[in-house]
Short mmCIF file of C-alpha atoms and ligand atoms in Angstrom, two decimals:
data_model
loop_
_atom_site.label_atom_id
_atom_site.label_comp_id
_atom_site.label_asym_id
_atom_site.label_seq_id
_atom_site.Cartn_x
_atom_site.Cartn_y
_atom_site.Cartn_z
CA UNK A 1 32.52 -101.55 46.68
CA UNK A 2 29.98 -100.83 44.06
CA UNK A 3 30.86 -100.85 40.39
CA UNK A 4 28.90 -98.42 38.35
CA UNK A 5 28.88 -98.44 34.59
CA UNK A 6 28.20 -95.20 32.86
CA UNK A 7 27.25 -95.32 29.27
CA UNK A 8 28.62 -92.46 27.28
CA UNK A 9 28.53 -91.59 23.70
CA UNK A 10 31.28 -89.36 22.53
CA UNK A 11 31.16 -88.40 18.89
CA UNK A 12 28.70 -91.20 18.26
CA UNK A 13 31.08 -93.80 19.61
CA UNK A 14 30.05 -95.72 22.65
CA UNK A 15 32.20 -95.92 25.72
CA UNK A 16 31.60 -98.02 28.76
CA UNK A 17 33.28 -96.27 31.55
CA UNK A 18 33.70 -98.33 34.70
CA UNK A 19 33.79 -96.34 37.89
CA UNK A 20 34.45 -97.98 41.19
CA UNK A 21 32.62 -96.11 43.84
CA UNK A 22 33.49 -96.84 47.39
CA UNK A 23 30.54 -95.83 49.42
CA UNK A 24 31.61 -94.34 52.68
CA UNK A 25 29.51 -94.57 55.79
CA UNK A 26 27.99 -91.17 55.49
CA UNK A 27 25.87 -90.23 52.55
CA UNK A 28 27.50 -87.89 50.08
CA UNK A 29 31.04 -88.63 51.15
CA UNK A 30 31.67 -91.48 48.75
CA UNK A 31 35.04 -91.44 47.09
CA UNK A 32 35.51 -92.34 43.49
CA UNK A 33 38.44 -94.01 41.87
CA UNK A 34 38.73 -95.65 38.50
CA UNK A 35 41.53 -98.04 37.79
CA UNK A 36 41.86 -97.61 34.02
CA UNK A 37 42.32 -93.93 34.58
CA UNK A 38 44.91 -93.93 37.29
CA UNK A 39 47.33 -92.33 34.89
CA UNK A 40 45.05 -89.35 34.59
CA UNK A 41 44.57 -89.02 38.27
CA UNK A 42 45.62 -86.14 40.43
CA UNK A 43 49.27 -87.16 40.41
CA UNK A 44 49.81 -86.69 36.71
CA UNK A 45 47.84 -83.48 36.79
CA UNK A 46 49.72 -82.09 39.71
CA UNK A 47 50.67 -78.46 39.26
CA UNK A 48 54.27 -79.55 39.86
CA UNK A 49 54.40 -80.41 36.17
CA UNK A 50 53.95 -76.78 35.47
CA UNK A 51 51.12 -75.00 33.78
CA UNK A 52 49.68 -75.18 31.17
CA UNK A 53 50.31 -78.93 31.17
CA UNK A 54 51.95 -79.33 27.73
CA UNK A 55 50.94 -82.99 27.45
CA UNK A 56 47.26 -82.01 27.60
CA UNK A 57 47.47 -80.50 24.15
CA UNK A 58 48.49 -83.86 22.75
CA UNK A 59 45.66 -85.72 24.40
CA UNK A 60 43.30 -87.38 21.97
CA UNK A 61 39.60 -86.56 22.16
CA UNK A 62 38.65 -89.94 23.71
CA UNK A 63 41.37 -89.86 26.33
CA UNK A 64 40.46 -86.33 27.27
CA UNK A 65 36.78 -87.33 27.37
CA UNK A 66 37.41 -90.17 29.81
CA UNK A 67 39.68 -87.98 31.88
CA UNK A 68 37.00 -85.28 32.05
CA UNK A 69 34.29 -87.72 33.13
CA UNK A 70 36.57 -88.97 35.84
CA UNK A 71 37.42 -85.49 37.06
CA UNK A 72 33.80 -84.37 36.93
CA UNK A 73 32.70 -87.29 39.09
CA UNK A 74 35.50 -86.60 41.55
CA UNK A 75 34.55 -82.93 41.67
CA UNK A 76 30.84 -83.71 42.05
CA UNK A 77 31.68 -85.90 45.04
CA UNK A 78 33.61 -83.06 46.64
CA UNK A 79 30.77 -80.61 46.03
CA UNK A 80 28.13 -82.96 47.35
CA UNK A 81 30.14 -83.70 50.48
CA UNK A 82 30.75 -79.99 51.01
CA UNK A 83 34.49 -80.28 50.58
CA UNK A 84 35.01 -76.93 48.91
CA UNK A 85 38.80 -76.83 48.92
CA UNK A 86 39.00 -80.14 47.10
CA UNK A 87 36.27 -79.00 44.72
CA UNK A 88 38.39 -75.92 43.97
CA UNK A 89 41.35 -78.10 43.10
CA UNK A 90 39.42 -80.40 40.77
CA UNK A 91 37.65 -77.45 39.11
CA UNK A 92 41.09 -75.99 38.43
CA UNK A 93 42.20 -79.23 36.68
CA UNK A 94 39.01 -79.42 34.66
CA UNK A 95 39.37 -75.82 33.51
CA UNK A 96 42.48 -76.82 31.53
CA UNK A 97 40.51 -79.43 29.61
CA UNK A 98 36.96 -78.12 29.32
CA UNK A 99 35.75 -75.70 26.67
CA UNK A 100 32.30 -74.52 25.52
CA UNK A 101 33.51 -74.63 21.90
CA UNK A 102 35.41 -77.93 22.02
CA UNK A 103 34.25 -81.50 21.46
CA UNK A 104 31.22 -83.04 23.16
CA UNK A 105 32.87 -83.92 26.47
CA UNK A 106 34.73 -80.60 26.69
CA UNK A 107 31.46 -78.74 26.26
CA UNK A 108 29.60 -80.91 28.77
CA UNK A 109 32.42 -80.43 31.26
CA UNK A 110 32.22 -76.64 30.84
CA UNK A 111 28.52 -76.56 31.73
CA UNK A 112 28.72 -79.08 34.55
CA UNK A 113 31.60 -77.26 36.21
CA UNK A 114 29.72 -73.99 35.94
CA UNK A 115 26.72 -75.60 37.64
CA UNK A 116 28.87 -77.20 40.35
CA UNK A 117 30.64 -73.93 41.06
CA UNK A 118 27.29 -72.15 41.15
CA UNK A 119 26.10 -74.59 43.79
CA UNK A 120 29.22 -74.02 45.89
CA UNK A 121 28.87 -70.26 45.56
CA UNK A 122 25.30 -70.40 46.82
CA UNK A 123 26.86 -71.12 50.19
CA UNK A 124 28.00 -67.47 50.08
CA UNK A 125 24.78 -65.69 49.13
CA UNK A 126 26.50 -62.31 49.02
CA UNK A 127 29.11 -63.47 46.50
CA UNK A 128 26.53 -65.34 44.53
CA UNK A 129 24.17 -62.39 44.28
CA UNK A 130 26.98 -60.03 43.34
CA UNK A 131 28.11 -62.33 40.51
CA UNK A 132 24.52 -62.59 39.33
CA UNK A 133 23.70 -58.92 39.79
CA UNK A 134 23.95 -57.87 36.14
CA UNK A 135 22.49 -60.99 34.62
CA UNK A 136 19.48 -60.21 32.53
CA UNK A 137 16.91 -62.90 31.94
CA UNK A 138 15.46 -62.10 28.57
CA UNK A 139 12.27 -63.89 27.59
CA UNK A 140 12.88 -63.19 23.88
CA UNK A 141 16.14 -65.15 24.16
CA UNK A 142 14.38 -68.01 25.90
CA UNK A 143 11.84 -68.21 23.09
CA UNK A 144 14.59 -67.97 20.49
CA UNK A 145 16.55 -70.81 22.02
CA UNK A 146 13.49 -73.06 22.17
CA UNK A 147 12.88 -72.33 18.51
CA UNK A 148 16.49 -73.25 17.75
CA UNK A 149 16.05 -76.50 19.65
CA UNK A 150 12.91 -77.13 17.59
CA UNK A 151 14.86 -76.51 14.38
CA UNK A 152 18.10 -78.31 15.11
CA UNK A 153 16.82 -81.45 16.86
CA UNK A 154 13.89 -83.63 15.81
CA UNK A 155 12.47 -84.09 19.33
CA UNK A 156 9.87 -81.33 19.38
CA UNK A 157 8.91 -81.96 15.76
CA UNK A 158 8.31 -85.64 16.60
CA UNK A 159 6.32 -84.76 19.68
CA UNK A 160 4.12 -82.40 17.63
CA UNK A 161 3.58 -84.92 14.82
CA UNK A 162 2.65 -87.67 17.28
CA UNK A 163 0.34 -85.34 19.23
CA UNK A 164 -1.38 -84.05 16.08
CA UNK A 165 -1.93 -87.49 14.61
CA UNK A 166 -3.41 -88.72 17.90
CA UNK A 167 -5.70 -85.65 17.97
CA UNK A 168 -6.84 -86.24 14.37
CA UNK A 169 -7.68 -89.87 15.09
CA UNK A 170 -9.43 -89.19 18.40
CA UNK A 171 -11.43 -86.25 17.04
CA UNK A 172 -12.42 -87.94 13.78
CA UNK A 173 -16.15 -87.78 14.54
CA UNK A 174 -16.14 -84.50 16.47
CA UNK A 175 -17.71 -81.26 15.26
CA UNK A 176 -16.52 -78.97 18.07
CA UNK A 177 -12.93 -79.41 19.21
CA UNK A 178 -11.13 -77.50 21.96
CA UNK A 179 -7.36 -77.93 22.22
CA UNK A 180 -5.49 -76.75 25.29
CA UNK A 181 -1.80 -76.08 24.67
CA UNK A 182 0.04 -75.92 28.00
CA UNK A 183 3.13 -74.28 26.49
CA UNK A 184 2.02 -72.22 23.54
CA UNK A 185 4.99 -70.74 21.69
CA UNK A 186 5.37 -72.64 18.43
CA UNK A 187 2.59 -72.07 15.85
CA UNK A 188 3.94 -74.69 13.39
CA UNK A 189 2.28 -77.54 15.26
CA UNK A 190 -1.17 -76.00 15.01
CA UNK A 191 -0.72 -74.73 11.46
CA UNK A 192 -0.12 -78.35 10.45
CA UNK A 193 -3.18 -79.46 12.39
CA UNK A 194 -5.36 -76.78 10.76
CA UNK A 195 -4.21 -78.02 7.34
CA UNK A 196 -5.00 -81.63 8.21
CA UNK A 197 -8.42 -80.72 9.64
CA UNK A 198 -9.35 -78.66 6.58
CA UNK A 199 -8.67 -81.72 4.42
CA UNK A 200 -11.04 -83.92 6.43
CA UNK A 201 -13.57 -85.61 4.11
CA UNK A 202 -16.43 -84.69 6.47
CA UNK A 203 -15.21 -81.07 6.65
CA UNK A 204 -13.31 -79.34 9.44
CA UNK A 205 -14.73 -79.07 12.98
CA UNK A 206 -15.19 -75.80 14.85
CA UNK A 207 -11.73 -75.49 16.36
CA UNK A 208 -10.76 -73.54 19.41
CA UNK A 209 -7.20 -73.48 20.70
CA UNK A 210 -6.45 -72.17 24.17
CA UNK A 211 -2.79 -71.24 24.41
CA UNK A 212 -1.10 -70.82 27.79
CA UNK A 213 2.11 -68.81 28.11
CA UNK A 214 3.42 -66.22 30.53
CA UNK A 215 4.26 -63.74 27.77
CA UNK A 216 1.40 -61.87 26.14
CA UNK A 217 3.49 -61.04 23.03
CA UNK A 218 4.17 -64.72 22.39
CA UNK A 219 0.45 -65.47 22.46
CA UNK A 220 -0.30 -62.44 20.28
CA UNK A 221 2.05 -63.81 17.63
CA UNK A 222 0.45 -67.25 17.90
CA UNK A 223 -3.02 -65.73 17.48
CA UNK A 224 -1.94 -63.69 14.47
CA UNK A 225 -0.34 -66.62 12.68
CA UNK A 226 -3.09 -69.13 13.43
CA UNK A 227 -5.98 -66.78 12.60
CA UNK A 228 -4.40 -66.01 9.22
CA UNK A 229 -3.93 -69.71 8.47
CA UNK A 230 -7.47 -70.64 9.54
CA UNK A 231 -8.92 -67.88 7.39
CA UNK A 232 -6.91 -69.04 4.39
CA UNK A 233 -8.08 -72.63 4.89
CA UNK A 234 -11.63 -71.62 5.76
CA UNK A 235 -11.64 -73.47 9.08
CA UNK A 236 -13.97 -72.03 11.75
CA UNK A 237 -11.39 -71.10 14.36
CA UNK A 238 -10.84 -69.17 17.55
CA UNK A 239 -7.62 -68.63 19.47
CA UNK A 240 -8.01 -68.02 23.18
CA UNK A 241 -4.88 -66.69 24.91
CA UNK A 242 -4.34 -67.27 28.63
CA UNK A 243 -1.40 -65.23 29.91
CA UNK A 244 -0.27 -67.18 32.95
CA UNK A 245 2.44 -69.36 34.44
CA UNK A 246 1.37 -72.97 34.40
CA UNK A 247 1.69 -73.29 38.18
CA UNK A 248 -0.83 -70.46 38.67
CA UNK A 249 -3.31 -71.69 36.10
CA UNK A 250 -6.95 -71.62 37.10
CA UNK A 251 -8.79 -74.09 34.86
CA UNK A 252 -11.87 -71.83 34.98
CA UNK A 253 -9.92 -69.43 32.75
CA UNK A 254 -9.75 -72.10 30.04
CA UNK A 255 -13.50 -71.63 29.51
CA UNK A 256 -14.23 -75.20 28.52
CA UNK A 257 -17.85 -75.45 27.38
CA UNK A 258 -20.17 -78.43 27.43
CA UNK A 259 -20.32 -80.20 24.09
CA UNK A 260 -16.68 -79.49 23.27
CA UNK A 261 -14.33 -82.42 22.72
CA UNK A 262 -11.24 -81.46 24.73
CA UNK A 263 -7.65 -82.40 23.88
CA UNK A 264 -4.69 -81.32 26.01
CA UNK A 265 -1.14 -81.03 24.69
CA UNK A 266 1.66 -80.94 27.25
CA UNK A 267 5.19 -80.76 25.87
CA UNK A 268 7.96 -80.77 28.50
CA UNK A 269 5.76 -78.97 31.03
CA UNK A 270 4.32 -81.26 33.69
CA UNK A 271 7.60 -81.82 35.58
CA UNK A 272 7.82 -78.13 36.51
CA UNK A 273 4.82 -78.67 38.79
CA UNK A 274 6.84 -81.13 40.87
CA UNK A 275 8.87 -78.30 42.37
CA UNK A 276 8.38 -78.52 46.11
CA UNK A 277 9.95 -77.11 49.18
CA UNK A 278 12.21 -80.13 49.80
CA UNK A 279 13.55 -78.70 53.01
CA UNK A 280 10.12 -78.47 54.52
CA UNK A 281 9.22 -81.95 53.31
CA UNK A 282 12.43 -83.39 54.62
CA UNK A 283 11.80 -81.87 57.99
CA UNK A 284 10.60 -84.80 60.06
CA UNK A 285 8.30 -82.62 62.11
CA UNK A 286 6.74 -81.28 58.98
CA UNK A 287 6.45 -84.80 57.62
CA UNK A 288 4.51 -86.00 60.59
CA UNK A 289 2.10 -83.09 60.35
CA UNK A 290 1.75 -83.65 56.63
CA UNK A 291 1.09 -87.33 57.04
CA UNK A 292 -1.52 -86.66 59.66
CA UNK A 293 -3.32 -84.30 57.33
CA UNK A 294 -3.04 -86.74 54.42
CA UNK A 295 -4.44 -89.59 56.47
CA UNK A 296 -7.61 -87.58 56.85
CA UNK A 297 -7.87 -87.33 53.06
CA UNK A 298 -9.04 -90.07 50.74
CA UNK A 299 -6.89 -93.08 49.90
CA UNK A 300 -6.29 -91.94 46.34
CA UNK A 301 -4.47 -88.87 47.55
CA UNK A 302 -2.57 -90.89 50.11
CA UNK A 303 -1.33 -93.27 47.41
CA UNK A 304 -0.22 -90.34 45.34
CA UNK A 305 1.37 -88.68 48.31
CA UNK A 306 3.39 -91.69 49.31
CA UNK A 307 4.71 -92.22 45.82
CA UNK A 308 8.35 -91.33 46.02
CA UNK A 309 10.01 -89.18 43.36
CA UNK A 310 13.02 -91.41 43.61
CA UNK A 311 12.45 -95.04 44.39
CA UNK A 312 16.18 -95.76 44.22
CA UNK A 313 16.84 -93.33 47.02
CA UNK A 314 16.62 -94.48 50.58
CA UNK A 315 15.42 -91.08 51.70
CA UNK A 316 12.02 -90.64 53.32
CA UNK A 317 9.15 -91.40 51.00
CA UNK A 318 7.27 -88.33 52.05
CA UNK A 319 8.82 -85.96 49.56
CA UNK A 320 6.40 -87.43 47.01
CA UNK A 321 4.61 -85.53 44.31
CA UNK A 322 3.84 -82.02 45.27
CA UNK A 323 0.33 -81.00 46.10
CA UNK A 324 0.55 -78.63 43.17
CA UNK A 325 0.91 -81.56 40.79
CA UNK A 326 -1.97 -83.45 42.38
CA UNK A 327 -4.36 -80.54 42.25
CA UNK A 328 -3.29 -79.63 38.71
CA UNK A 329 -3.92 -83.16 37.42
CA UNK A 330 -7.23 -83.26 39.28
CA UNK A 331 -8.24 -80.00 37.61
CA UNK A 332 -7.32 -81.35 34.15
CA UNK A 333 -9.26 -84.52 34.92
CA UNK A 334 -12.23 -82.32 35.76
CA UNK A 335 -12.24 -81.08 32.15
CA UNK A 336 -13.04 -84.66 30.99
CA UNK A 337 -10.46 -84.58 28.19
CA UNK A 338 -11.00 -87.00 25.35
CA UNK A 339 -7.25 -86.97 24.82
CA UNK A 340 -4.17 -85.71 26.62
CA UNK A 341 -0.73 -86.18 25.05
CA UNK A 342 2.22 -85.81 27.40
CA UNK A 343 5.85 -85.44 26.30
CA UNK A 344 8.51 -85.55 29.02
CA UNK A 345 12.27 -85.94 29.35
CA UNK A 346 13.09 -89.61 29.95
CA UNK A 347 15.50 -89.22 32.83
CA UNK A 348 15.35 -89.08 36.57
CA UNK A 349 16.53 -85.63 37.59
CA UNK A 350 14.33 -85.51 40.67
CA UNK A 351 16.37 -87.63 43.05
CA UNK A 352 16.97 -86.29 46.51
CA UNK A 353 20.66 -87.09 46.42
CA UNK A 354 22.81 -84.64 44.49
CA UNK A 355 25.17 -87.36 43.26
CA UNK A 356 22.26 -89.34 41.78
CA UNK A 357 21.06 -86.25 39.96
CA UNK A 358 24.52 -85.42 38.63
CA UNK A 359 25.11 -88.93 37.31
CA UNK A 360 21.67 -89.05 35.67
CA UNK A 361 22.19 -85.60 34.18
CA UNK A 362 25.64 -86.52 32.83
CA UNK A 363 24.15 -89.50 31.08
CA UNK A 364 21.18 -87.58 29.67
CA UNK A 365 22.93 -84.39 28.56
CA UNK A 366 25.92 -86.29 27.12
CA UNK A 367 23.45 -87.80 24.68
CA UNK A 368 21.80 -84.45 23.90
CA UNK A 369 25.15 -82.74 23.30
CA UNK A 370 26.10 -85.66 21.12
CA UNK A 371 22.97 -85.17 18.98
CA UNK A 372 24.16 -81.65 18.20
CA UNK A 373 27.75 -82.80 17.68
CA UNK A 374 26.55 -85.23 15.04
CA UNK A 375 24.65 -82.65 12.98
CA UNK A 376 25.82 -79.11 13.73
CA UNK A 377 29.35 -77.71 13.21
CA UNK A 378 31.26 -76.92 16.41
CA UNK A 379 31.62 -73.26 15.55
CA UNK A 380 27.87 -72.73 15.06
CA UNK A 381 26.63 -69.84 17.19
CA UNK A 382 23.14 -71.35 17.23
CA UNK A 383 24.54 -74.58 18.61
CA UNK A 384 26.37 -72.68 21.36
CA UNK A 385 23.15 -70.87 22.20
CA UNK A 386 21.18 -74.10 22.56
CA UNK A 387 23.95 -75.60 24.68
CA UNK A 388 24.39 -72.59 26.92
CA UNK A 389 20.92 -71.15 27.24
CA UNK A 390 18.88 -74.34 27.13
CA UNK A 391 20.92 -77.40 28.15
CA UNK A 392 23.37 -75.41 30.30
CA UNK A 393 20.57 -73.68 32.21
CA UNK A 394 18.79 -77.00 32.76
CA UNK A 395 21.99 -78.57 34.07
CA UNK A 396 22.48 -75.60 36.38
CA UNK A 397 18.91 -75.89 37.64
CA UNK A 398 19.25 -79.63 38.33
CA UNK A 399 22.59 -79.26 40.14
CA UNK A 400 22.67 -75.83 41.74
CA UNK A 401 19.04 -75.28 42.74
CA UNK A 402 16.95 -76.73 45.54
CA UNK A 403 13.38 -76.45 46.73
CA UNK A 404 10.85 -74.49 44.69
CA UNK A 405 13.70 -73.05 42.57
CA UNK A 406 14.49 -76.50 41.20
CA UNK A 407 12.00 -76.78 38.35
CA UNK A 408 13.76 -79.25 36.04
CA UNK A 409 12.49 -82.27 37.91
CA UNK A 410 12.38 -84.65 34.98
CA UNK A 411 11.04 -88.09 35.75
CA UNK A 412 10.82 -91.30 33.77
CA UNK A 413 7.76 -92.67 32.02
CA UNK A 414 6.93 -95.30 34.67
CA UNK A 415 6.52 -92.49 37.22
CA UNK A 416 4.24 -90.54 34.89
CA UNK A 417 2.18 -93.64 34.17
CA UNK A 418 1.46 -94.34 37.83
CA UNK A 419 0.90 -90.66 38.61
CA UNK A 420 -1.54 -90.13 35.73
CA UNK A 421 -3.36 -93.39 36.42
CA UNK A 422 -3.81 -92.38 40.05
CA UNK A 423 -5.20 -89.06 38.89
CA UNK A 424 -7.92 -90.88 36.95
CA UNK A 425 -6.50 -90.98 33.44
CA UNK A 426 -6.49 -94.11 31.27
CA UNK A 427 -3.62 -94.78 28.91
CA UNK A 428 -4.47 -94.75 25.20
CA UNK A 429 -2.09 -96.76 23.02
CA UNK A 430 -0.92 -94.98 19.87
CA UNK A 431 -2.10 -96.44 16.59
CA UNK A 432 0.21 -97.96 14.03
CA UNK A 433 -0.46 -94.93 11.86
CA UNK A 434 0.96 -92.56 14.50
CA UNK A 435 4.21 -94.55 14.51
CA UNK A 436 4.26 -94.44 10.72
CA UNK A 437 3.92 -90.64 10.70
CA UNK A 438 6.74 -90.26 13.20
CA UNK A 439 9.05 -92.56 11.23
CA UNK A 440 8.20 -90.72 8.04
CA UNK A 441 9.24 -87.45 9.66
CA UNK A 442 12.62 -88.88 10.64
CA UNK A 443 13.16 -90.12 7.08
CA UNK A 444 12.06 -86.92 5.40
CA UNK A 445 14.52 -84.81 7.37
CA UNK A 446 17.27 -87.38 6.98
CA UNK A 447 17.85 -87.57 10.70
CA UNK A 448 20.37 -90.31 11.36
CA UNK A 449 20.90 -92.00 14.69
CA UNK A 450 17.41 -91.23 16.02
CA UNK A 451 14.91 -94.00 16.71
CA UNK A 452 11.36 -94.33 17.91
CA UNK A 453 10.56 -97.30 20.07
CA UNK A 454 7.25 -98.47 21.43
CA UNK A 455 7.05 -99.25 25.12
CA UNK A 456 3.78 -100.10 26.87
CA UNK A 457 1.78 -98.41 24.13
CA UNK A 458 3.83 -95.22 24.57
CA UNK A 459 6.71 -93.95 22.46
CA UNK A 460 10.32 -93.41 23.35
CA UNK A 461 12.30 -91.03 21.18
CA UNK A 462 15.87 -92.31 21.28
CA UNK A 463 19.29 -91.12 20.28
CA UNK A 464 21.08 -94.31 19.19
CA UNK A 465 19.57 -96.72 21.73
CA UNK A 466 19.18 -94.30 24.59
CA UNK A 467 15.60 -93.14 25.24
CA UNK A 468 15.61 -89.35 25.75
CA UNK A 469 11.96 -88.32 25.55
CA UNK A 470 8.73 -90.19 26.22
CA UNK A 471 5.38 -89.47 24.60
CA UNK A 472 2.24 -90.96 26.09
CA UNK A 473 -1.48 -90.51 25.39
CA UNK A 474 -4.26 -90.41 27.97
CA UNK A 475 -7.97 -89.96 28.33
CA UNK A 476 -10.39 -89.17 31.07
CA UNK A 477 -11.60 -92.26 32.92
CA UNK A 478 -15.05 -92.05 34.50
CA UNK A 479 -14.16 -93.90 37.69
CA UNK A 480 -10.98 -93.29 39.59
C1 NAG B 501 42.33 -73.57 44.72
O1 NAG B 501 43.07 -74.45 43.88
C2 NAG B 501 44.23 -73.91 43.30
C3 NAG B 501 44.80 -74.91 42.33
O2 NAG B 501 45.09 -76.13 42.94
C4 NAG B 501 45.19 -73.49 44.39
O3 NAG B 501 46.33 -72.88 43.81
C5 NAG B 501 44.49 -72.51 45.34
O4 NAG B 501 45.34 -72.18 46.43
C6 NAG B 501 43.20 -73.10 45.86
N1 NAG B 501 42.51 -72.09 46.63
C7 NAG B 501 42.05 -72.30 47.85
C8 NAG B 501 41.36 -71.14 48.49
O5 NAG B 501 42.16 -73.37 48.43
C1 NAG B 502 19.94 -63.81 39.23
O1 NAG B 502 19.50 -62.65 38.55
C2 NAG B 502 18.29 -62.79 37.84
C3 NAG B 502 18.03 -61.50 37.08
O2 NAG B 502 18.13 -60.37 37.88
C4 NAG B 502 17.16 -63.12 38.82
O3 NAG B 502 15.95 -63.30 38.13
C5 NAG B 502 17.52 -64.42 39.54
O4 NAG B 502 16.55 -64.72 40.50
C6 NAG B 502 18.88 -64.29 40.21
N1 NAG B 502 19.25 -65.59 40.75
C7 NAG B 502 19.69 -65.75 41.99
C8 NAG B 502 19.95 -67.14 42.40
O5 NAG B 502 19.87 -64.81 42.73
C1 NAG B 503 11.35 -78.05 61.04
O1 NAG B 503 11.02 -78.46 62.34
C2 NAG B 503 11.46 -77.58 63.37
C3 NAG B 503 11.14 -78.21 64.73
O2 NAG B 503 9.78 -78.26 64.97
C4 NAG B 503 10.80 -76.21 63.19
O3 NAG B 503 11.26 -75.33 64.18
C5 NAG B 503 11.16 -75.68 61.82
O4 NAG B 503 10.51 -74.46 61.60
C6 NAG B 503 10.78 -76.68 60.72
N1 NAG B 503 11.26 -76.20 59.45
C7 NAG B 503 10.50 -76.14 58.38
C8 NAG B 503 11.16 -75.63 57.14
O5 NAG B 503 9.34 -76.50 58.36
#
């Protein structure tokens, strides 16, 4: 029997929730029981008591929270072992407790159950497609919800401040600077940089920003805003839009010229390139063929290839980083960047086992939902939008999608460090001044509960003591 402690924060209070997981022989069929919660178990929730369970209304938030975690884990086990009838029963129980407008755990439960049900339904492609047939994916909404996330939580602001300060310090002596923004949708970051550059004692450099985004309109707006600001500040400036999905980016289109000092800004983007056809990679035949091909390549690529996305998992090591990631990092390396700042989610949502991913996601998103709970009223429509369209969609992607569809393959900093080092980048520790700027931002906005910690010369942005986002700085190394 393996005892697993999950660390949850519900309404800023910390709960240690002990779960005893009895691992069965076969993977995915582990059963979960938790002794302190026996009273909430299936017996007391049995429909025999009669719907709608009058005692549920009297349940306090913490009790309900613990009960929901328990039920979610039970349900996740049923889904991952393919036991659909049992999953149906636990989803039914959870539906009486979960709510997208309730407290933190009720909201989390609503999105996790939706994702779990979505995964089950994918087993019936006809049903799944019919339920999805009128869904409209609206890019304007996606942009809106990212802007709301930028406004309501300090994470993106911190990432931008840290990135900008590192750029200013690295480019202090440079006269021609080229910044490549891998996800160009928020002009505020670059407006602030333009202002800082125009105040440089030695005068501003010639600045060129290449913005990458799949929507032309988004880049048009960026260009408009940044050109106006640069003109006002009298900074020699050019905005170069590249309409493209990151995975299809051809670095030739970035038009990097000799003599330019290049800086790359990547905010929550790199992990999307890890999306691989798991099924093919898990296919032993395919693995053998792959390995054979890799053995004919150089050792650097082999090392990268053998690096597992989930060291805790006992699954074959061959699933590794995708070739897409390797070639993308190689292409960036080829631009000889003076600086590359990478912000990523600090969680492992790229495990091969569904249960691992669900437990990691519960831990990570519980903290994110709690950030909103601590600052935004429950009835806020904006909050519901962030939860549904941003966090909810990410949870759904992590749980319900597989293969190339599964893009939210967040990985922890240690993985990024070894991957980027293998690709020929050297880590650049942030200066004390960068830390100072970040702390100042937290103070000026009166953000409580957030912390910035230094780890190996990189930064962790934390909610309470839980690291949620990592920011690391890199530069081109001559010899790989
Ligand atoms: C699903 O669960 C509910 C509630 O326990 C039950 O009434 C229903 O019969 C189940 N459906 C199937 C198809 O098993
Ligand atoms: C659901 O519908 C949207 C919009 O039509 C589409 O882009 C998406 O691929 C569909 N998802 C699935 C899993 O069929
Ligand atoms: C897996 O291997 C089998 C046996 O060689 C092959 O028929 C099948 O096409 C492979 N599947 C994939 C997804 O590569």
